[in-house]
Short mmCIF file of C-alpha atoms and ligand atoms in Angstrom, two decimals:
data_model
loop_
_atom_site.label_atom_id
_atom_site.label_comp_id
_atom_site.label_asym_id
_atom_site.label_seq_id
_atom_site.Cartn_x
_atom_site.Cartn_y
_atom_site.Cartn_z
CA MET A 1 -105.27 67.53 242.44
CA ALA A 2 -102.05 67.38 243.83
CA GLU A 3 -99.52 69.55 242.08
CA THR A 4 -96.58 67.24 242.25
CA THR A 5 -96.97 63.86 241.43
CA GLU A 6 -96.51 61.62 244.92
CA THR A 7 -95.20 58.28 245.64
CA VAL A 8 -97.34 56.44 247.76
CA LEU A 9 -96.91 52.63 249.17
CA LEU A 10 -99.93 50.97 249.86
CA VAL A 11 -99.70 47.83 252.35
CA GLY A 12 -102.25 45.11 251.82
CA GLY A 13 -103.07 42.91 249.33
CA GLY A 14 -107.00 42.46 249.74
CA GLY A 15 -109.73 43.54 247.94
CA ARG A 16 -110.36 46.56 250.15
CA GLU A 17 -106.49 47.43 248.84
CA HIS A 18 -107.43 46.90 245.13
CA ALA A 19 -110.16 49.68 245.49
CA ILE A 20 -107.29 51.74 247.52
CA ALA A 21 -105.14 51.02 244.45
CA ARG A 22 -107.89 52.27 241.73
CA SER A 23 -108.88 55.55 243.86
CA LEU A 24 -104.50 56.25 244.00
CA ALA A 25 -103.37 55.29 241.30
CA PRO A 26 -104.26 57.92 238.40
CA ASP A 27 -102.92 60.62 240.59
CA CYS A 28 -99.64 59.52 242.00
CA ASP A 29 -97.16 56.80 241.18
CA LEU A 30 -98.14 53.86 243.57
CA TYR A 31 -95.94 50.88 244.99
CA ALA A 32 -97.82 48.17 246.53
CA CYS A 33 -96.66 45.42 249.36
CA ALA A 34 -98.89 42.56 250.34
CA SER A 35 -98.13 38.51 251.60
CA ASN A 36 -99.94 38.00 248.53
CA ARG A 37 -99.67 38.82 244.99
CA ASN A 38 -102.72 40.29 244.02
CA PRO A 39 -102.87 40.75 240.45
CA GLY A 40 -105.25 44.08 240.34
CA ILE A 41 -103.22 45.54 242.72
CA ALA A 42 -100.09 44.82 240.92
CA ALA A 43 -101.53 45.65 237.56
CA LEU A 44 -102.00 49.53 239.02
CA ALA A 45 -98.77 49.30 240.76
CA ALA A 46 -95.43 50.68 239.27
CA GLY A 47 -94.08 48.03 241.82
CA PHE A 48 -94.88 45.54 243.80
CA GLU A 49 -93.50 43.34 246.64
CA THR A 50 -94.41 40.59 248.26
CA VAL A 51 -93.74 41.17 251.62
CA GLY A 52 -95.66 39.98 255.09
CA GLU A 53 -98.07 42.77 256.05
CA ARG A 54 -96.74 42.25 259.71
CA ASP A 55 -93.37 42.62 258.58
CA ALA A 56 -92.44 46.41 259.44
CA ASP A 57 -89.16 46.28 259.05
CA ALA A 58 -89.30 44.84 255.50
CA ILE A 59 -92.09 47.26 254.29
CA VAL A 60 -90.21 50.14 255.26
CA ASP A 61 -86.95 49.11 253.54
CA TYR A 62 -89.01 48.91 250.40
CA ALA A 63 -90.69 51.94 251.27
CA GLU A 64 -87.40 53.39 251.44
CA SER A 65 -86.38 51.66 248.50
CA VAL A 66 -88.89 53.04 246.12
CA GLY A 67 -88.48 56.74 247.79
CA ALA A 68 -92.68 56.94 249.25
CA ASP A 69 -93.45 60.01 250.70
CA LEU A 70 -96.43 58.93 251.85
CA ALA A 71 -97.65 55.48 252.95
CA VAL A 72 -101.81 53.76 253.06
CA ILE A 73 -102.09 50.80 255.34
CA GLY A 74 -105.05 48.61 254.93
CA PRO A 75 -105.25 45.50 257.21
CA GLU A 76 -105.54 45.74 261.14
CA SER A 77 -102.84 43.53 261.22
CA ALA A 78 -100.09 45.80 260.27
CA LEU A 79 -101.66 48.43 262.11
CA GLU A 80 -101.31 46.13 264.96
CA ALA A 81 -97.57 45.27 264.61
CA GLY A 82 -96.85 48.85 264.33
CA VAL A 83 -96.57 49.27 260.90
CA ALA A 84 -97.21 52.71 260.84
CA ASP A 85 -94.92 53.58 263.92
CA ALA A 86 -91.83 52.09 261.98
CA LEU A 87 -92.76 53.87 258.71
CA GLY A 88 -93.34 57.09 260.89
CA ALA A 89 -89.98 56.53 262.66
CA ALA A 90 -88.06 56.56 259.05
CA GLY A 91 -89.60 59.78 257.87
CA VAL A 92 -92.78 57.99 255.90
CA TYR A 93 -96.34 60.01 256.59
CA ALA A 94 -98.10 56.87 257.27
CA PHE A 95 -102.35 57.55 256.92
CA GLY A 96 -102.88 54.89 259.52
CA PRO A 97 -102.98 54.92 263.01
CA ASP A 98 -99.68 53.97 265.20
CA ALA A 99 -100.25 50.40 266.86
CA ASP A 100 -101.21 52.36 270.76
CA ALA A 101 -104.04 54.26 268.69
CA ALA A 102 -105.24 50.98 266.68
CA ARG A 103 -106.16 49.51 270.48
CA ILE A 104 -109.46 51.16 269.76
CA GLU A 105 -109.61 48.11 267.00
CA THR A 106 -106.59 45.42 268.17
CA ASP A 107 -108.17 45.08 271.99
CA LYS A 108 -111.87 45.09 272.61
CA ALA A 109 -111.10 45.48 275.94
CA PHE A 110 -109.63 48.38 275.55
CA GLN A 111 -112.09 49.81 273.24
CA ARG A 112 -114.60 49.01 275.91
CA ARG A 113 -113.08 50.78 278.60
CA PHE A 114 -112.13 53.33 276.79
CA MET A 115 -115.69 54.25 275.34
CA ARG A 116 -116.58 54.58 279.02
CA ASP A 117 -114.14 56.51 280.54
CA ASN A 118 -114.81 58.98 277.70
CA ASP A 119 -118.06 59.07 277.95
CA VAL A 120 -118.27 58.59 274.39
CA PRO A 121 -122.13 57.40 273.58
CA GLY A 122 -123.49 54.15 272.34
CA CYS A 123 -121.49 51.48 274.63
CA PRO A 124 -123.14 48.42 275.49
CA ASP A 125 -123.15 47.23 278.83
CA PHE A 126 -120.12 45.08 279.07
CA GLU A 127 -117.50 43.23 281.24
CA THR A 128 -113.80 42.54 280.72
CA PHE A 129 -112.49 39.48 281.85
CA ASP A 130 -108.64 38.01 281.82
CA ASP A 131 -110.23 34.36 283.07
CA PRO A 132 -112.50 32.26 280.26
CA GLU A 133 -114.24 30.33 283.45
CA ALA A 134 -114.94 34.17 285.00
CA ALA A 135 -115.94 35.01 281.94
CA ALA A 136 -117.54 31.88 280.98
CA SER A 137 -119.49 32.09 284.90
CA PHE A 138 -120.64 35.65 284.12
CA VAL A 139 -122.36 34.39 280.55
CA ALA A 140 -124.27 32.00 282.46
CA ASP A 141 -125.42 34.54 285.39
CA TYR A 142 -126.44 37.30 282.90
CA ASP A 143 -129.64 38.79 282.87
CA GLY A 144 -130.05 38.54 279.29
CA ASP A 145 -128.60 37.32 276.02
CA VAL A 146 -124.79 38.51 275.48
CA ALA A 147 -122.34 38.89 272.53
CA VAL A 148 -119.00 36.83 274.00
CA LYS A 149 -115.68 38.30 271.89
CA PRO A 150 -111.92 37.01 272.51
CA VAL A 151 -110.27 40.75 273.01
CA GLY A 152 -107.56 40.35 270.12
CA LEU A 153 -108.08 40.47 266.69
CA THR A 154 -110.15 37.01 264.77
CA GLY A 155 -110.81 38.42 261.25
CA GLY A 156 -114.37 39.05 262.17
CA LYS A 157 -114.80 35.10 263.42
CA GLY A 158 -114.02 35.33 267.07
CA VAL A 159 -117.47 36.75 268.71
CA ARG A 160 -120.66 34.28 269.92
CA VAL A 161 -124.31 35.57 269.98
CA THR A 162 -126.61 34.10 272.53
CA GLY A 163 -129.97 34.31 271.37
CA ASP A 164 -128.82 34.15 267.95
CA GLN A 165 -126.09 31.76 267.01
CA VAL A 166 -125.83 29.74 270.01
CA THR A 167 -127.35 29.27 273.35
CA LYS A 168 -126.01 30.76 276.61
CA ALA A 169 -124.51 27.32 277.51
CA GLU A 170 -122.67 26.83 274.12
CA ALA A 171 -121.18 30.21 274.41
CA ALA A 172 -119.67 29.43 277.85
CA ASP A 173 -118.66 26.67 276.65
CA TYR A 174 -116.63 28.17 273.86
CA VAL A 175 -115.58 30.64 275.96
CA ARG A 176 -113.84 27.60 278.19
CA GLU A 177 -112.89 25.64 275.28
CA SER A 178 -111.22 28.24 273.18
CA ASP A 179 -107.51 29.15 273.38
CA TYR A 180 -107.88 33.20 274.28
CA ASP A 181 -107.24 34.26 277.65
CA ASP A 182 -108.94 37.67 277.38
CA TRP A 183 -112.73 38.16 276.93
CA VAL A 184 -115.42 40.62 276.67
CA VAL A 185 -119.10 39.60 277.48
CA GLU A 186 -121.54 42.31 276.62
CA GLU A 187 -125.00 43.17 276.25
CA ARG A 188 -126.95 41.75 272.70
CA LEU A 189 -127.57 44.27 270.73
CA VAL A 190 -130.29 44.00 268.62
CA GLY A 191 -131.58 45.88 265.52
CA GLU A 192 -129.91 46.41 261.80
CA GLU A 193 -126.10 47.12 261.84
CA PHE A 194 -124.39 49.88 259.52
CA THR A 195 -121.03 50.82 258.94
CA VAL A 196 -119.58 54.70 258.69
CA GLN A 197 -115.97 55.80 258.20
CA ALA A 198 -114.43 58.65 258.74
CA PHE A 199 -111.48 60.20 257.11
CA VAL A 200 -109.34 61.29 260.54
CA ALA A 201 -106.41 63.81 260.47
CA ASN A 202 -104.82 66.70 262.22
CA GLY A 203 -108.13 66.80 264.57
CA ASP A 204 -110.29 66.81 261.51
CA VAL A 205 -113.22 64.33 260.87
CA VAL A 206 -114.71 63.88 257.53
CA THR A 207 -117.54 61.08 257.27
CA THR A 208 -118.60 59.26 254.32
CA PRO A 209 -122.22 57.74 253.07
CA ALA A 210 -123.18 54.36 255.34
CA ILE A 211 -122.94 50.83 254.20
CA GLN A 212 -124.24 47.83 255.45
CA ASP A 213 -122.21 44.61 255.50
CA HIS A 214 -123.64 41.39 255.81
CA LYS A 215 -121.22 39.03 258.17
CA ARG A 216 -122.84 35.70 257.99
CA ALA A 217 -121.79 33.01 255.44
CA TYR A 218 -124.96 31.81 253.68
CA GLU A 219 -127.88 33.16 252.42
CA GLY A 220 -130.49 34.96 254.69
CA ASP A 221 -127.82 35.99 257.07
CA GLU A 222 -127.19 31.83 258.42
CA GLY A 223 -124.44 30.33 258.84
CA PRO A 224 -121.20 31.47 260.41
CA ASN A 225 -119.55 34.90 260.89
CA THR A 226 -117.22 35.64 257.87
CA GLY A 227 -115.10 38.60 257.43
CA GLY A 228 -118.13 40.01 255.35
CA MET A 229 -119.54 38.16 252.39
CA GLY A 230 -120.92 41.51 250.88
CA SER A 231 -122.61 44.88 251.46
CA TYR A 232 -124.57 48.12 250.30
CA SER A 233 -124.89 51.15 249.91
CA ASP A 234 -127.21 54.23 249.02
CA THR A 235 -128.17 57.29 247.09
CA GLY A 236 -127.04 59.66 249.52
CA ARG A 237 -125.60 59.42 253.19
CA THR A 238 -128.00 57.02 255.06
CA LEU A 239 -129.47 53.25 254.48
CA PRO A 240 -133.32 52.12 253.31
CA PHE A 241 -133.86 51.54 257.34
CA MET A 242 -132.72 54.55 258.99
CA THR A 243 -133.16 58.63 259.48
CA ASP A 244 -130.84 61.68 259.16
CA ASP A 245 -131.01 61.23 262.82
CA ASP A 246 -129.27 57.77 262.88
CA TYR A 247 -126.66 59.01 260.57
CA GLU A 248 -126.15 62.03 262.55
CA ALA A 249 -126.00 60.15 266.03
CA ALA A 250 -123.07 57.69 264.68
CA VAL A 251 -121.35 61.04 263.78
CA ASP A 252 -121.68 62.35 267.22
CA VAL A 253 -120.02 58.83 268.57
CA ILE A 254 -117.11 59.27 266.18
CA GLU A 255 -116.32 62.44 266.74
CA ALA A 256 -116.42 62.14 270.48
CA THR A 257 -113.95 59.41 270.04
CA VAL A 258 -111.32 61.13 267.76
CA ASP A 259 -111.68 63.69 270.44
CA ALA A 260 -110.79 61.41 273.42
CA LEU A 261 -108.26 59.73 271.07
CA ASP A 262 -106.34 62.56 270.63
CA GLY A 263 -104.09 62.81 267.83
CA TYR A 264 -105.66 59.68 265.51
CA THR A 265 -104.45 59.57 261.74
CA GLY A 266 -106.41 57.65 259.27
CA VAL A 267 -109.61 56.18 258.49
CA LEU A 268 -111.51 55.45 261.93
CA TYR A 269 -114.59 52.88 261.00
CA GLY A 270 -117.70 52.87 263.45
CA GLN A 271 -119.64 49.72 263.13
CA PHE A 272 -123.20 50.71 264.28
CA MET A 273 -125.81 48.35 265.58
CA LEU A 274 -129.43 50.31 265.10
CA GLY A 275 -132.04 49.94 267.71
CA ALA A 276 -135.18 51.63 268.73
CA ASP A 277 -133.22 53.80 271.00
CA GLY A 278 -130.75 54.72 268.01
CA PRO A 279 -127.33 53.42 266.97
CA LYS A 280 -124.82 52.04 269.96
CA VAL A 281 -121.57 50.59 268.76
CA VAL A 282 -120.88 47.29 267.81
CA GLU A 283 -117.15 47.99 267.31
CA PHE A 284 -114.67 50.36 266.25
CA ASN A 285 -111.85 49.60 263.18
CA ALA A 286 -108.56 51.41 262.94
CA ARG A 287 -108.76 51.33 259.29
CA PHE A 288 -111.25 51.19 255.73
CA GLY A 289 -113.71 48.00 256.28
CA ASP A 290 -113.55 44.92 253.82
CA PRO A 291 -115.81 45.08 252.16
CA GLU A 292 -116.90 48.48 252.57
CA ALA A 293 -114.21 50.24 251.12
CA MET A 294 -115.10 48.90 248.08
CA ASN A 295 -118.45 50.99 248.58
CA THR A 296 -117.03 53.91 249.57
CA LEU A 297 -113.55 54.73 247.15
CA PRO A 298 -115.49 54.12 243.60
CA VAL A 299 -118.34 56.77 244.68
CA LEU A 300 -115.45 59.22 246.17
CA GLU A 301 -114.84 62.16 243.59
CA THR A 302 -112.41 63.82 245.54
CA PRO A 303 -108.93 62.38 244.56
CA PHE A 304 -107.89 60.28 247.63
CA VAL A 305 -104.27 61.90 247.07
CA ASP A 306 -105.69 65.11 247.96
CA VAL A 307 -106.47 63.41 251.74
CA LEU A 308 -103.37 61.97 252.29
CA THR A 309 -101.09 64.98 251.16
CA ALA A 310 -103.33 67.22 253.14
CA ALA A 311 -103.35 65.23 256.10
CA ARG A 312 -99.47 65.14 255.53
CA ASP A 313 -98.90 68.79 255.58
CA GLY A 314 -101.24 69.48 258.61
CA ASP A 315 -104.11 71.27 256.29
CA PRO A 316 -107.83 70.83 256.81
CA LEU A 317 -108.50 67.80 255.31
CA PRO A 318 -110.67 68.41 252.12
CA ASP A 319 -114.29 68.52 251.64
CA LEU A 320 -115.50 64.87 250.25
CA SER A 321 -117.89 64.91 247.23
CA PHE A 322 -119.38 61.51 246.80
CA ALA A 323 -121.51 60.50 243.27
CA ASP A 324 -125.05 60.09 244.13
CA GLU A 325 -125.17 56.28 243.46
CA ALA A 326 -125.99 53.10 244.93
CA THR A 327 -123.35 50.47 245.04
CA VAL A 328 -123.87 46.91 245.82
CA CYS A 329 -120.61 44.57 246.56
CA LYS A 330 -121.07 40.87 245.84
CA TYR A 331 -117.66 38.93 247.30
CA ALA A 332 -117.25 35.28 245.87
CA VAL A 333 -115.57 33.20 248.54
CA PRO A 334 -113.58 29.89 248.20
CA ALA A 335 -115.73 26.72 248.81
CA GLY A 336 -116.07 25.85 252.64
CA TYR A 337 -115.20 29.42 253.32
CA PRO A 338 -114.50 30.49 256.55
CA THR A 339 -114.76 27.31 258.29
CA ASP A 340 -112.93 24.87 256.25
CA PRO A 341 -111.95 26.80 252.64
CA ASP A 342 -110.78 25.13 249.79
CA ALA A 343 -107.20 26.69 249.61
CA GLY A 344 -104.59 26.56 247.13
CA ALA A 345 -107.29 25.91 244.36
CA ARG A 346 -106.42 26.69 240.97
CA ILE A 347 -108.93 29.30 239.86
CA GLU A 348 -110.05 31.52 236.83
CA VAL A 349 -111.65 34.83 236.65
CA ASP A 350 -112.25 36.53 233.76
CA GLU A 351 -112.36 40.44 233.88
CA SER A 352 -114.27 41.11 230.91
CA SER A 353 -117.03 39.56 232.06
CA ALA A 354 -117.83 41.68 234.88
CA GLY A 355 -118.98 44.17 232.35
CA ASP A 356 -119.96 47.93 233.69
CA ALA A 357 -119.54 46.39 236.84
CA LEU A 358 -116.08 46.73 239.15
CA LEU A 359 -113.99 44.05 239.74
CA PHE A 360 -111.61 43.56 243.05
CA TYR A 361 -109.21 41.13 243.61
CA ALA A 362 -109.07 40.08 247.37
CA SER A 363 -106.87 37.40 249.04
CA VAL A 364 -105.70 35.26 245.93
CA ASP A 365 -101.83 34.91 244.82
CA GLU A 366 -100.99 35.11 241.15
CA ARG A 367 -98.21 32.71 240.71
CA ASP A 368 -96.03 31.65 237.68
CA ASP A 369 -98.49 28.82 236.87
CA GLY A 370 -102.05 31.15 237.64
CA LEU A 371 -104.44 32.56 240.18
CA TYR A 372 -104.94 29.94 243.59
CA THR A 373 -107.27 30.38 246.08
CA THR A 374 -106.09 31.34 249.95
CA THR A 375 -107.80 30.75 253.06
CA SER A 376 -110.06 34.06 252.60
CA ARG A 377 -112.43 36.08 250.22
CA SER A 378 -111.38 35.63 246.44
CA PHE A 379 -112.68 38.72 244.70
CA ALA A 380 -115.98 40.54 244.97
CA VAL A 381 -117.62 42.74 241.94
CA VAL A 382 -119.79 46.13 242.50
CA GLY A 383 -122.62 47.59 240.60
CA ARG A 384 -123.26 50.99 240.76
CA GLY A 385 -126.35 52.29 239.98
CA ASP A 386 -129.38 55.18 240.69
CA SER A 387 -130.80 52.75 243.07
CA ILE A 388 -129.50 49.45 245.09
CA ALA A 389 -132.22 47.63 242.99
CA ALA A 390 -129.98 48.75 239.95
CA ALA A 391 -126.43 48.10 241.52
CA GLU A 392 -127.95 44.92 242.69
CA ARG A 393 -128.41 43.74 238.95
CA GLN A 394 -124.99 45.29 237.54
CA ALA A 395 -123.40 43.00 240.18
CA GLU A 396 -125.22 39.90 239.68
CA SER A 397 -124.81 40.00 235.96
CA ALA A 398 -121.03 40.45 236.57
CA LEU A 399 -120.60 36.95 238.88
CA ASP A 400 -120.35 35.66 235.31
CA ALA A 401 -116.92 36.63 235.88
CA ALA A 402 -116.41 33.48 238.12
CA GLY A 403 -115.39 29.64 237.19
CA ASP A 404 -116.87 26.81 239.40
CA GLY A 405 -115.65 26.36 243.02
CA PHE A 406 -116.93 29.71 244.63
CA HIS A 407 -120.05 30.92 246.86
CA VAL A 408 -121.55 34.11 246.56
CA ARG A 409 -124.67 35.45 248.68
CA HIS A 410 -127.08 36.16 246.02
CA ASP A 411 -129.33 37.91 248.47
CA ILE A 412 -126.92 40.93 249.52
CA GLY A 413 -128.92 44.44 247.77
CA THR A 414 -132.17 42.61 246.63
CA ALA A 415 -135.29 44.09 246.86
CA ASP A 416 -136.44 41.09 249.46
CA LEU A 417 -133.41 41.30 251.29
CA VAL A 418 -133.58 45.01 251.81
CA GLN A 419 -136.90 45.39 252.59
CA ARG A 420 -136.88 42.84 255.82
CA ARG A 421 -134.52 45.52 257.17
CA ILE A 422 -136.79 48.16 256.69
CA ASP A 423 -139.62 46.06 258.29
CA HIS A 424 -137.53 45.04 261.24
CA MET A 425 -136.33 48.44 261.88
CA ALA A 426 -140.25 49.27 261.88
CA GLU A 427 -140.64 46.49 264.25
CA LEU A 428 -138.39 47.73 266.51
CA ARG A 429 -139.48 51.13 266.09
CA GLY A 430 -143.11 50.32 267.34
CA GLU A 431 -144.16 51.52 263.69
P1 LIG B 1 -117.04 42.22 265.32
O1 LIG B 1 -116.09 41.07 265.53
O2 LIG B 1 -117.10 43.13 266.88
O3 LIG B 1 -117.09 42.90 264.29
O4 LIG B 1 -118.56 41.14 265.86
C1 LIG B 1 -118.65 40.46 264.72
C2 LIG B 1 -120.02 40.32 264.46
O5 LIG B 1 -120.61 40.08 265.61
C3 LIG B 1 -120.80 41.93 264.57
O6 LIG B 1 -120.64 41.95 263.12
C4 LIG B 1 -122.41 41.79 264.70
O7 LIG B 1 -122.80 40.71 263.82
C5 LIG B 1 -121.82 40.68 265.96
N1 LIG B 1 -121.76 41.25 267.12
C6 LIG B 1 -120.73 41.80 268.07
N2 LIG B 1 -121.50 42.29 269.14
C7 LIG B 1 -122.28 42.36 269.00
C8 LIG B 1 -123.81 42.56 270.26
N3 LIG B 1 -122.86 43.16 271.60
N4 LIG B 1 -124.42 42.20 270.41
C9 LIG B 1 -125.00 41.52 268.76
N5 LIG B 1 -123.78 41.07 267.56
C10 LIG B 1 -122.91 41.66 268.04
N1 LIG B 2 -116.67 44.77 257.21
C1 LIG B 2 -116.00 44.49 258.23
C2 LIG B 2 -114.34 44.64 258.65
O1 LIG B 2 -113.72 45.23 257.55
O2 LIG B 2 -113.28 44.21 259.46
#
């Protein structure tokens, strides 16, 4: 526990940031700012300011006006816009990388070249392009399936994978017809995805339990990619389809990346595809995952503010203690999300119906006359329990909190879907 009360500014107004606020609020004076007024964060914070996440000057002004000593930056858009740089220049310690280091997420071409140049393990075969026509021809000529990725931020919605979502001809057309100039084309990775997040500061790397997110919009992993429809974690550090060695291989990748980045501060998020030959890197994020933060932080028993103060003071990061609980997170999203979301709709969320589950508000906006949807995910429920099945039941019963008009992937964390993951890995491993 921190000995003095720190004043902490939280940047961002999604479900991830509501989970961060819940972790921080008991142990500090918390202030928050985001473009949407998130009622969950506003209720936990001493002050909430409506400010664009990329508006570094306004965020610095707010940090100074509330006397913040520390800042936690949730969204990648803020990192890309140099919010950590600006806060640092104003003397506020930001737990989040500067814009240059955040390129490990915000520039996928940089990220792949960085892995190759620094011999970071787990890098897929790839090429980078600054000409869509050249990228499209490469797709057609490549021997095997590919993933095509705009190099910049797309909210998780820019990637197309051949042999899965689209044909090679469709992927080539997508590259030609999109507005993006710069592309990464890489080998299609086949396997089961998992996430490992690490707290990083002063050269220390402290990793957290593995999580599986669900990117596709509809049940059975169908439909377009989203920012993530929900996620689960198990008791312990691994997931039912992976071994301790798989987890350790992912940790090795994160440690090698941090070594090569030299001076990175914040959360480094590795997303991995586990195949027969071990994990390969799908991507890095320069911040907590959303939804993954909602799995990790509710089971973190070490005060998060202790990580922040150790990072700022140049001390070793504390060893982290986690409750031995499984978690299942399910997002409720506006009808039509992600392609044609019903934004600006008035909604009702009855927090009291969530029961023992946690309810995290996400991209909703609280106005004088009620709560409104935006174009992104609305709120999430998180169940905890001594097994994934128990956590899933708790999450599912909490969904009564939602009125009509939401879409939920009810299959996340169910025994059937988890078993499919286990069977898929066994098949890939030839077991
Ligand atoms: P990203 O925006 O890089 O997170 O990618 C979004 C999603 O696309 C990932 O969660 C994967 O499901 C998929 N994806 C990205 N890269 C690859 C790849 N090389 N092979 C197969 N799937 C991929
Ligand atoms: N869960 C994926 C992301 O946060 O980008």
